[in-house]
Amino acid sequence: MAIATVRNGVNVDQLVQTINAIKGDANVAAFTFRAKTRWAEGSTSSAEMSSFLHAGRHQSHSRNHVLTGCEPEVLLGRDNGPNAVELVLAALGFCYSVGFVYNAAAMGYELEELEYEVEGDLDLRNFVGLEGGSRPGFTEIRVSSRARSSNASEEQLQELCRYVQDTSPVKDIIANPVPVKTSLEVID
Amino acid sequence: MAIATVRNGVNVDQLVQTINAIKGDANVAAFTFRAKTRWAEGSTSSAEMSSFLHAGRHQSHSRNHVLTGCEPEVLLGRDNGPNAVELVLAALGFCYSVGFVYNAAAMGYELEELEYEVEGDLDLRNFVGLEGGSRPGFTEIRVSSRARSSNASEEQLQELCRYVQDTSPVKDIIANPVPVKTSLEVID
């Protein structure tokens, strides 16, 4: 019986199989992810992520993921959930974490601890329709991370941190332009 | 006794006061938002959003917001939560929603329904270290929205949709480059 190699909670055999499958057919790397948001009241909306496309085929999540988004009281909300820009910061931390953990697993590094503190500066003048704001979105994002490994050196982990920045989907989405096409259907 | 004007669940008087406060002191528009993520196991991490800076001062959320991020099984996870790129799509829907609802409230439009379907195409070749991928992040994001109002015209809502795209923080973060500074502390 074959016993799978699991490191940092990652099935390394399955990781290697996935990479080989992509090498054999680039279409295996093609995903379309989706989120559906529905406005509730004021600043409160819910988002549902229930399925995605993989290699052109519909895949359901094993369970529906539902989030509530809201604004804090100073931004006229009820603080029912994180706001949209906080979610972007959380997404960056999650993305860095998956990249670090999976690559560490492939390289044989045993991780014992990994944390990201992510912060971003925002000037809300554009959002409220006033002149003088630098831009609507974050002017800068700063990430401080901490990692502990039982068998990787400082140099190996610093090199991995650089590699993860270069290959992180969310880092790329934030640091480089992504085309966004938006349409509205008005219903009676 | 003054009675607040509330439209679409938004306190319009407080919205006008906030805009006037920012006109009087641009520092009132300055926020630094934060998310702290902690790795749990494999692709699973948790994020906590408990406080932010407003006008240079510490503000606590009225409650801690905690999220779980994970990957679906095809990406070697346990599907304990949405993944990082799905969160970016949810964030865009939330951001558009707040912008649409707040501006509609200020303009006197009564909204009855507002939904966003957001999808993004991803090629995972870069993430898994293979050549040939176009980029690590989304190559395109598409947003289809639906709105219903009892008193705004099709033209007014289409114009509002364009305005919201131009002033949305998350749209700007995705569509334009944001500087991201990342550091790692290796701990013993």
CSV table of C-alpha atoms in Angstrom, one decimal:
chain,number,residue,atom,x,y,z
A,1,MET,CA,0.0,0.0,0.0
A,2,ALA,CA,1.4,3.4,-1.0
A,3,ILE,CA,1.5,5.9,1.9
A,4,ALA,CA,1.1,9.5,0.8
A,5,THR,CA,3.8,12.0,1.7
A,6,VAL,CA,2.0,14.8,3.7
A,7,ARG,CA,4.0,17.8,4.8
A,8,ASN,CA,2.5,21.0,6.4
A,9,GLY,CA,-0.8,19.4,5.8
A,10,VAL,CA,-0.2,19.3,2.0
A,11,ASN,CA,-0.4,16.0,0.1
A,12,VAL,CA,2.9,16.3,-1.7
A,13,ASP,CA,2.3,13.3,-4.0
A,14,GLN,CA,-1.0,14.9,-5.1
A,15,LEU,CA,0.8,18.2,-5.6
A,16,VAL,CA,3.4,16.6,-7.9
A,17,GLN,CA,0.6,14.7,-9.8
A,18,THR,CA,-1.3,18.1,-10.3
A,19,ILE,CA,1.8,19.8,-11.6
A,20,ASN,CA,2.5,16.8,-14.0
A,21,ALA,CA,-1.2,16.9,-15.2
A,22,ILE,CA,-0.8,20.6,-16.0
A,23,LYS,CA,2.5,19.9,-17.8
A,24,GLY,CA,0.7,17.4,-20.0
A,25,ASP,CA,-2.3,19.7,-20.6
A,26,ALA,CA,-2.2,23.4,-19.9
A,27,ASN,CA,-6.0,23.4,-19.8
A,28,VAL,CA,-5.8,21.7,-16.4
A,29,ALA,CA,-4.4,25.0,-15.1
A,30,ALA,CA,-7.5,27.0,-16.4
A,31,PHE,CA,-10.0,28.1,-13.7
A,32,THR,CA,-12.9,30.6,-13.7
A,33,PHE,CA,-13.8,31.5,-10.2
A,34,ARG,CA,-17.1,33.2,-9.2
A,35,ALA,CA,-18.8,35.2,-6.4
A,36,LYS,CA,-22.4,36.3,-6.4
A,37,THR,CA,-23.2,39.2,-4.1
A,38,ARG,CA,-26.7,40.3,-3.1
A,39,TRP,CA,-27.5,43.6,-1.4
A,40,ALA,CA,-29.5,43.3,1.8
A,41,GLU,CA,-29.7,46.8,3.3
A,42,GLY,CA,-27.5,49.9,3.7
A,43,SER,CA,-23.9,48.7,3.5
A,44,THR,CA,-24.8,45.1,4.1
A,45,SER,CA,-24.5,42.5,1.4
A,46,SER,CA,-23.9,38.8,1.3
A,47,ALA,CA,-21.6,36.9,-1.1
A,48,GLU,CA,-21.9,33.3,-2.1
A,49,MET,CA,-19.2,31.2,-3.7
A,50,SER,CA,-20.7,27.8,-4.6
A,51,SER,CA,-19.0,26.7,-7.9
A,52,PHE,CA,-16.2,27.4,-10.4
A,53,LEU,CA,-15.1,26.3,-13.8
A,54,HIS,CA,-12.0,24.0,-14.0
A,55,ALA,CA,-10.7,23.0,-17.4
A,56,GLY,CA,-14.0,24.3,-18.9
A,57,ARG,CA,-16.1,22.1,-16.6
A,58,HIS,CA,-18.5,23.1,-13.9
A,59,GLN,CA,-17.3,22.1,-10.3
A,60,SER,CA,-19.3,22.6,-7.2
A,61,HIS,CA,-17.6,23.5,-3.9
A,62,SER,CA,-18.1,20.7,-1.4
A,63,ARG,CA,-20.2,23.2,0.6
A,64,ASN,CA,-21.5,26.8,-0.2
A,65,HIS,CA,-19.3,29.5,1.2
A,66,VAL,CA,-21.3,32.5,2.3
A,67,LEU,CA,-19.9,35.8,3.7
A,68,THR,CA,-21.4,39.0,5.0
A,69,GLY,CA,-19.8,42.3,4.0
A,70,CYS,CA,-20.6,45.6,5.8
A,71,GLU,CA,-19.1,48.9,6.9
A,72,PRO,CA,-18.1,50.0,10.4
A,73,GLU,CA,-20.3,52.6,12.0
A,74,VAL,CA,-17.9,55.5,11.1
A,75,LEU,CA,-18.7,54.6,7.5
A,76,LEU,CA,-22.5,54.5,8.1
A,77,GLY,CA,-22.7,50.7,8.5
A,78,ARG,CA,-23.8,48.3,11.2
A,79,ASP,CA,-20.4,46.5,11.3
A,80,ASN,CA,-22.0,43.2,10.4
A,81,GLY,CA,-18.9,42.0,8.6
A,82,PRO,CA,-15.5,43.2,7.2
A,83,ASN,CA,-15.7,45.8,4.4
A,84,ALA,CA,-14.6,45.3,0.9
A,85,VAL,CA,-11.1,46.7,1.2
A,86,GLU,CA,-10.4,44.6,4.4
A,87,LEU,CA,-11.4,41.5,2.4
A,88,VAL,CA,-8.8,42.4,-0.2
A,89,LEU,CA,-6.1,42.5,2.5
A,90,ALA,CA,-7.3,39.2,4.0
A,91,ALA,CA,-7.2,37.7,0.5
A,92,LEU,CA,-3.6,38.8,0.1
A,93,GLY,CA,-2.6,37.1,3.4
A,94,PHE,CA,-4.5,33.9,2.4
A,95,CYS,CA,-2.8,33.8,-1.0
A,96,TYR,CA,0.7,34.4,0.3
A,97,SER,CA,0.0,31.7,3.0
A,98,VAL,CA,-1.1,29.0,0.4
A,99,GLY,CA,1.9,29.8,-1.8
A,100,PHE,CA,4.4,29.7,1.0
A,101,VAL,CA,2.9,26.5,2.5
A,102,TYR,CA,2.6,24.5,-0.7
A,103,ASN,CA,6.1,25.5,-2.0
A,104,ALA,CA,7.6,24.8,1.4
A,105,ALA,CA,6.0,21.3,1.3
A,106,ALA,CA,7.4,20.6,-2.2
A,107,MET,CA,10.9,21.8,-1.0
A,108,GLY,CA,10.9,19.7,2.1
A,109,TYR,CA,10.6,22.6,4.6
A,110,GLU,CA,8.6,21.8,7.7
A,111,LEU,CA,6.7,24.9,8.8
A,112,GLU,CA,5.6,25.4,12.4
A,113,GLU,CA,4.2,28.9,12.3
A,114,LEU,CA,3.2,31.4,9.6
A,115,GLU,CA,1.5,34.8,10.1
A,116,TYR,CA,0.8,37.8,7.9
A,117,GLU,CA,-0.1,41.3,9.0
A,118,VAL,CA,-1.5,43.2,6.0
A,119,GLU,CA,-2.4,46.9,6.0
A,120,GLY,CA,-3.4,49.4,3.4
A,121,ASP,CA,-3.8,53.1,3.3
A,122,LEU,CA,-7.0,54.6,1.8
A,123,ASP,CA,-8.1,58.2,1.1
A,124,LEU,CA,-11.9,58.2,0.8
A,125,ARG,CA,-12.2,61.6,-0.9
A,126,ASN,CA,-12.8,60.1,-4.4
A,127,PHE,CA,-15.4,57.6,-3.0
A,128,VAL,CA,-17.5,60.5,-1.5
A,129,GLY,CA,-17.2,62.5,-4.7
A,130,LEU,CA,-14.7,65.2,-3.5
A,131,GLU,CA,-11.7,66.5,-5.4
A,132,GLY,CA,-8.2,66.2,-4.1
A,133,GLY,CA,-8.0,62.5,-3.3
A,134,SER,CA,-5.0,60.6,-4.7
A,135,ARG,CA,-7.0,57.7,-6.0
A,136,PRO,CA,-10.0,55.7,-5.0
A,137,GLY,CA,-8.1,52.6,-3.9
A,138,PHE,CA,-5.2,51.8,-1.6
A,139,THR,CA,-2.2,54.1,-2.1
A,140,GLU,CA,0.1,51.5,-0.5
A,141,ILE,CA,-0.1,48.0,1.0
A,142,ARG,CA,2.4,46.7,3.6
A,143,VAL,CA,2.8,43.1,4.6
A,144,SER,CA,4.8,41.9,7.6
A,145,SER,CA,5.1,38.2,7.9
A,146,ARG,CA,6.6,35.8,10.4
A,147,ALA,CA,7.6,32.2,9.7
A,148,ARG,CA,9.1,29.4,11.8
A,149,SER,CA,10.5,26.2,10.4
A,150,SER,CA,12.2,23.2,12.1
A,151,ASN,CA,14.5,22.5,9.1
A,152,ALA,CA,14.7,25.5,6.7
A,153,SER,CA,17.4,28.2,7.1
A,154,GLU,CA,16.7,31.9,7.2
A,155,GLU,CA,18.1,32.3,3.7
A,156,GLN,CA,15.9,29.5,2.3
A,157,LEU,CA,12.8,31.1,3.9
A,158,GLN,CA,13.7,34.6,2.6
A,159,GLU,CA,14.2,33.2,-0.9
A,160,LEU,CA,10.8,31.4,-0.6
A,161,CYS,CA,9.2,34.7,0.5
A,162,ARG,CA,10.5,36.4,-2.7
A,163,TYR,CA,9.4,33.5,-4.9
A,164,VAL,CA,5.9,33.5,-3.4
A,165,GLN,CA,5.6,37.3,-4.1
A,166,ASP,CA,6.5,36.7,-7.8
A,167,THR,CA,3.9,33.9,-8.3
A,168,SER,CA,1.0,34.9,-6.0
A,169,PRO,CA,-2.2,35.4,-7.9
A,170,VAL,CA,-3.6,38.1,-5.5
A,171,LYS,CA,-0.3,39.9,-5.3
A,172,ASP,CA,-0.3,40.1,-9.1
A,173,ILE,CA,-4.0,41.2,-9.2
A,174,ILE,CA,-3.2,44.1,-6.7
A,175,ALA,CA,0.3,45.1,-8.0
A,176,ASN,CA,-0.6,45.0,-11.8
A,177,PRO,CA,-3.6,46.1,-13.8
A,178,VAL,CA,-6.4,43.6,-14.4
A,179,PRO,CA,-9.1,44.4,-17.0
A,180,VAL,CA,-12.5,44.7,-15.4
A,181,LYS,CA,-15.7,44.7,-17.6
A,182,THR,CA,-18.8,45.8,-15.8
A,183,SER,CA,-22.4,45.8,-17.1
A,184,LEU,CA,-25.8,46.6,-15.5
A,185,GLU,CA,-29.2,45.3,-16.4
A,186,VAL,CA,-32.0,47.5,-15.1
A,187,ILE,CA,-35.1,45.4,-14.2
A,188,ASP,CA,-38.7,46.6,-13.9
B,1,MET,CA,-37.1,66.4,17.4
B,2,ALA,CA,-35.2,65.9,14.1
B,3,ILE,CA,-36.0,62.8,12.2
B,4,ALA,CA,-33.2,61.4,10.1
B,5,THR,CA,-33.7,60.8,6.4
B,6,VAL,CA,-33.0,57.1,5.8
B,7,ARG,CA,-33.0,55.8,2.2
B,8,ASN,CA,-31.9,52.3,1.1
B,9,GLY,CA,-31.0,51.7,4.8
B,10,VAL,CA,-28.5,54.6,4.6
B,11,ASN,CA,-28.7,57.6,7.0
B,12,VAL,CA,-28.5,60.4,4.4
B,13,ASP,CA,-28.1,63.1,7.0
B,14,GLN,CA,-25.1,61.3,8.5
B,15,LEU,CA,-23.7,60.8,4.9
B,16,VAL,CA,-24.0,64.5,4.2
B,17,GLN,CA,-22.3,65.3,7.6
B,18,THR,CA,-19.5,62.9,6.8
B,19,ILE,CA,-18.9,64.5,3.4
B,20,ASN,CA,-18.9,68.0,5.0
B,21,ALA,CA,-16.5,66.8,7.7
B,22,ILE,CA,-14.1,65.6,5.0
B,23,LYS,CA,-14.5,68.9,3.1
B,24,GLY,CA,-13.4,70.7,6.3
B,25,ASP,CA,-10.5,68.4,7.1
B,26,ALA,CA,-9.1,66.0,4.5
B,27,ASN,CA,-7.6,63.9,7.3
B,28,VAL,CA,-11.1,62.7,8.1
B,29,ALA,CA,-10.9,60.7,4.8
B,30,ALA,CA,-7.7,58.9,5.8
B,31,PHE,CA,-8.0,55.3,6.8
B,32,THR,CA,-5.6,52.4,7.3
B,33,PHE,CA,-7.3,49.1,7.2
B,34,ARG,CA,-5.8,45.8,8.5
B,35,ALA,CA,-6.2,42.1,8.3
B,36,LYS,CA,-4.1,39.6,10.3
B,37,THR,CA,-4.0,36.0,8.9
B,38,ARG,CA,-2.7,33.0,10.7
B,39,TRP,CA,-1.9,29.7,9.0
B,40,ALA,CA,-3.6,26.7,10.4
B,41,GLU,CA,-2.8,23.6,8.3
B,42,GLY,CA,-2.4,22.9,4.5
B,43,SER,CA,-4.3,25.6,2.6
B,44,THR,CA,-6.4,26.6,5.6
B,45,SER,CA,-5.8,30.0,7.3
B,46,SER,CA,-7.9,32.3,9.3
B,47,ALA,CA,-8.1,36.1,9.0
B,48,GLU,CA,-9.1,38.5,11.7
B,49,MET,CA,-10.1,42.1,11.1
B,50,SER,CA,-10.5,43.8,14.5
B,51,SER,CA,-9.4,47.4,14.2
B,52,PHE,CA,-8.3,50.2,11.8
B,53,LEU,CA,-6.9,53.7,11.8
B,54,HIS,CA,-9.1,56.6,11.1
B,55,ALA,CA,-7.6,60.1,10.8
B,56,GLY,CA,-4.6,58.7,12.6
B,57,ARG,CA,-6.5,57.3,15.5
B,58,HIS,CA,-7.1,53.6,16.5
B,59,GLN,CA,-10.7,52.4,16.1
B,60,SER,CA,-12.0,49.0,17.1
B,61,HIS,CA,-14.6,47.2,15.1
B,62,SER,CA,-17.8,46.8,17.2
B,63,ARG,CA,-17.0,43.0,16.9
B,64,ASN,CA,-14.1,41.0,15.6
B,65,HIS,CA,-14.6,39.7,12.1
B,66,VAL,CA,-13.0,36.3,11.5
B,67,LEU,CA,-12.9,34.4,8.2
B,68,THR,CA,-11.6,31.1,7.1
B,69,GLY,CA,-9.8,30.8,3.8
B,70,CYS,CA,-9.1,27.4,2.1
B,71,GLU,CA,-8.8,25.8,-1.3
B,72,PRO,CA,-11.2,23.3,-2.9
B,73,GLU,CA,-10.2,19.7,-3.1
B,74,VAL,CA,-9.0,20.0,-6.7
B,75,LEU,CA,-6.4,22.5,-5.4
B,76,LEU,CA,-5.4,20.1,-2.6
B,77,GLY,CA,-7.5,21.7,0.2
B,78,ARG,CA,-10.4,20.7,2.4
B,79,ASP,CA,-12.8,23.4,1.1
B,80,ASN,CA,-13.2,24.9,4.6
B,81,GLY,CA,-13.8,28.4,3.1
B,82,PRO,CA,-13.5,30.4,-0.1
B,83,ASN,CA,-10.0,30.8,-1.6
B,84,ALA,CA,-8.1,34.0,-1.9
B,85,VAL,CA,-9.1,34.9,-5.5
B,86,GLU,CA,-12.8,34.2,-4.8
B,87,LEU,CA,-12.5,36.7,-1.9
B,88,VAL,CA,-11.2,39.3,-4.3
B,89,LEU,CA,-14.3,38.8,-6.5
B,90,ALA,CA,-16.6,39.0,-3.4
B,91,ALA,CA,-14.8,42.2,-2.4
B,92,LEU,CA,-15.4,43.8,-5.8
B,93,GLY,CA,-19.1,42.9,-5.5
B,94,PHE,CA,-19.3,44.3,-2.0
B,95,CYS,CA,-17.5,47.5,-3.0
B,96,TYR,CA,-19.7,48.1,-6.0
B,97,SER,CA,-22.8,47.5,-3.9
B,98,VAL,CA,-21.8,50.0,-1.2
B,99,GLY,CA,-21.0,52.6,-3.8
B,100,PHE,CA,-24.2,52.1,-5.7
B,101,VAL,CA,-26.4,52.1,-2.6
B,102,TYR,CA,-24.8,55.1,-0.9
B,103,ASN,CA,-24.8,57.3,-4.0
B,104,ALA,CA,-28.4,56.2,-4.9
B,105,ALA,CA,-29.4,57.2,-1.3
B,106,ALA,CA,-27.8,60.7,-1.8
B,107,MET,CA,-29.5,61.1,-5.2
B,108,GLY,CA,-32.9,60.2,-4.0
B,109,TYR,CA,-33.1,56.8,-5.8
B,110,GLU,CA,-35.0,54.1,-3.9
B,111,LEU,CA,-33.5,50.7,-4.6
B,112,GLU,CA,-35.4,47.5,-4.4
B,113,GLU,CA,-32.9,45.0,-5.6
B,114,LEU,CA,-29.2,44.9,-6.4
B,115,GLU,CA,-27.1,41.9,-7.3
B,116,TYR,CA,-23.6,41.3,-8.8
B,117,GLU,CA,-22.2,38.2,-10.5
B,118,VAL,CA,-18.4,38.5,-10.6
B,119,GLU,CA,-16.2,36.1,-12.3
B,120,GLY,CA,-12.4,36.0,-13.1
B,121,ASP,CA,-10.2,33.8,-15.3
B,122,LEU,CA,-7.0,32.3,-13.8
B,123,ASP,CA,-4.2,30.3,-15.3
B,124,LEU,CA,-2.4,28.5,-12.5
B,125,ARG,CA,0.8,27.7,-14.4
B,126,ASN,CA,2.8,30.5,-12.8
B,127,PHE,CA,1.6,29.5,-9.3
B,128,VAL,CA,2.8,26.0,-9.7
B,129,GLY,CA,6.2,27.1,-11.2
B,130,LEU,CA,5.6,26.2,-14.8
B,131,GLU,CA,6.5,28.3,-17.9
B,132,GLY,CA,3.9,29.5,-20.3
B,133,GLY,CA,1.3,31.0,-18.0
B,134,SER,CA,0.1,34.5,-19.0
B,135,ARG,CA,0.4,35.9,-15.5
B,136,PRO,CA,-0.2,34.7,-11.9
B,137,GLY,CA,-3.4,36.6,-11.4
B,138,PHE,CA,-6.7,37.1,-13.1
B,139,THR,CA,-6.4,37.8,-16.9
B,140,GLU,CA,-9.9,39.3,-16.9
B,141,ILE,CA,-12.8,40.0,-14.5
B,142,ARG,CA,-16.4,40.3,-15.7
B,143,VAL,CA,-19.2,41.8,-13.6
B,144,SER,CA,-22.9,41.4,-14.5
B,145,SER,CA,-25.2,43.4,-12.2
B,146,ARG,CA,-28.9,43.8,-11.9
B,147,ALA,CA,-30.7,46.7,-10.2
B,148,ARG,CA,-34.4,47.6,-9.6
B,149,SER,CA,-35.5,51.0,-8.4
B,150,SER,CA,-39.0,52.4,-7.9
B,151,ASN,CA,-38.2,55.9,-8.9
B,152,ALA,CA,-34.9,56.0,-10.9
B,153,SER,CA,-34.8,55.7,-14.7
B,154,GLU,CA,-32.8,53.2,-16.8
B,155,GLU,CA,-30.5,56.2,-17.8
B,156,GLN,CA,-30.0,57.4,-14.2
B,157,LEU,CA,-29.0,53.9,-13.0
B,158,GLN,CA,-26.7,53.3,-16.0
B,159,GLU,CA,-25.0,56.6,-15.3
B,160,LEU,CA,-24.7,55.7,-11.6
B,161,CYS,CA,-23.2,52.3,-12.6
B,162,ARG,CA,-20.5,54.2,-14.6
B,163,TYR,CA,-19.9,56.7,-11.7
B,164,VAL,CA,-19.5,53.8,-9.2
B,165,GLN,CA,-16.9,52.1,-11.4
B,166,ASP,CA,-14.8,55.3,-11.5
B,167,THR,CA,-14.9,55.8,-7.7
B,168,SER,CA,-14.8,52.2,-6.3
B,169,PRO,CA,-11.8,51.5,-4.1
B,170,VAL,CA,-11.7,47.8,-5.0
B,171,LYS,CA,-12.2,48.4,-8.7
B,172,ASP,CA,-9.3,50.8,-8.6
B,173,ILE,CA,-7.1,48.4,-6.6
B,174,ILE,CA,-7.8,45.6,-9.2
B,175,ALA,CA,-7.7,47.7,-12.4
B,176,ASN,CA,-4.6,49.8,-11.5
B,177,PRO,CA,-1.2,49.1,-9.9
B,178,VAL,CA,-0.9,49.3,-6.1
B,179,PRO,CA,2.5,49.2,-4.5
B,180,VAL,CA,2.9,46.2,-2.2
B,181,LYS,CA,5.8,46.0,0.2
B,182,THR,CA,6.4,42.6,1.8
B,183,SER,CA,8.8,41.6,4.5
B,184,LEU,CA,9.5,38.3,6.4
B,185,GLU,CA,10.8,37.8,9.9
B,186,VAL,CA,12.2,34.3,10.4
B,187,ILE,CA,11.7,33.3,14.0
B,188,ASP,CA,13.6,30.5,15.9
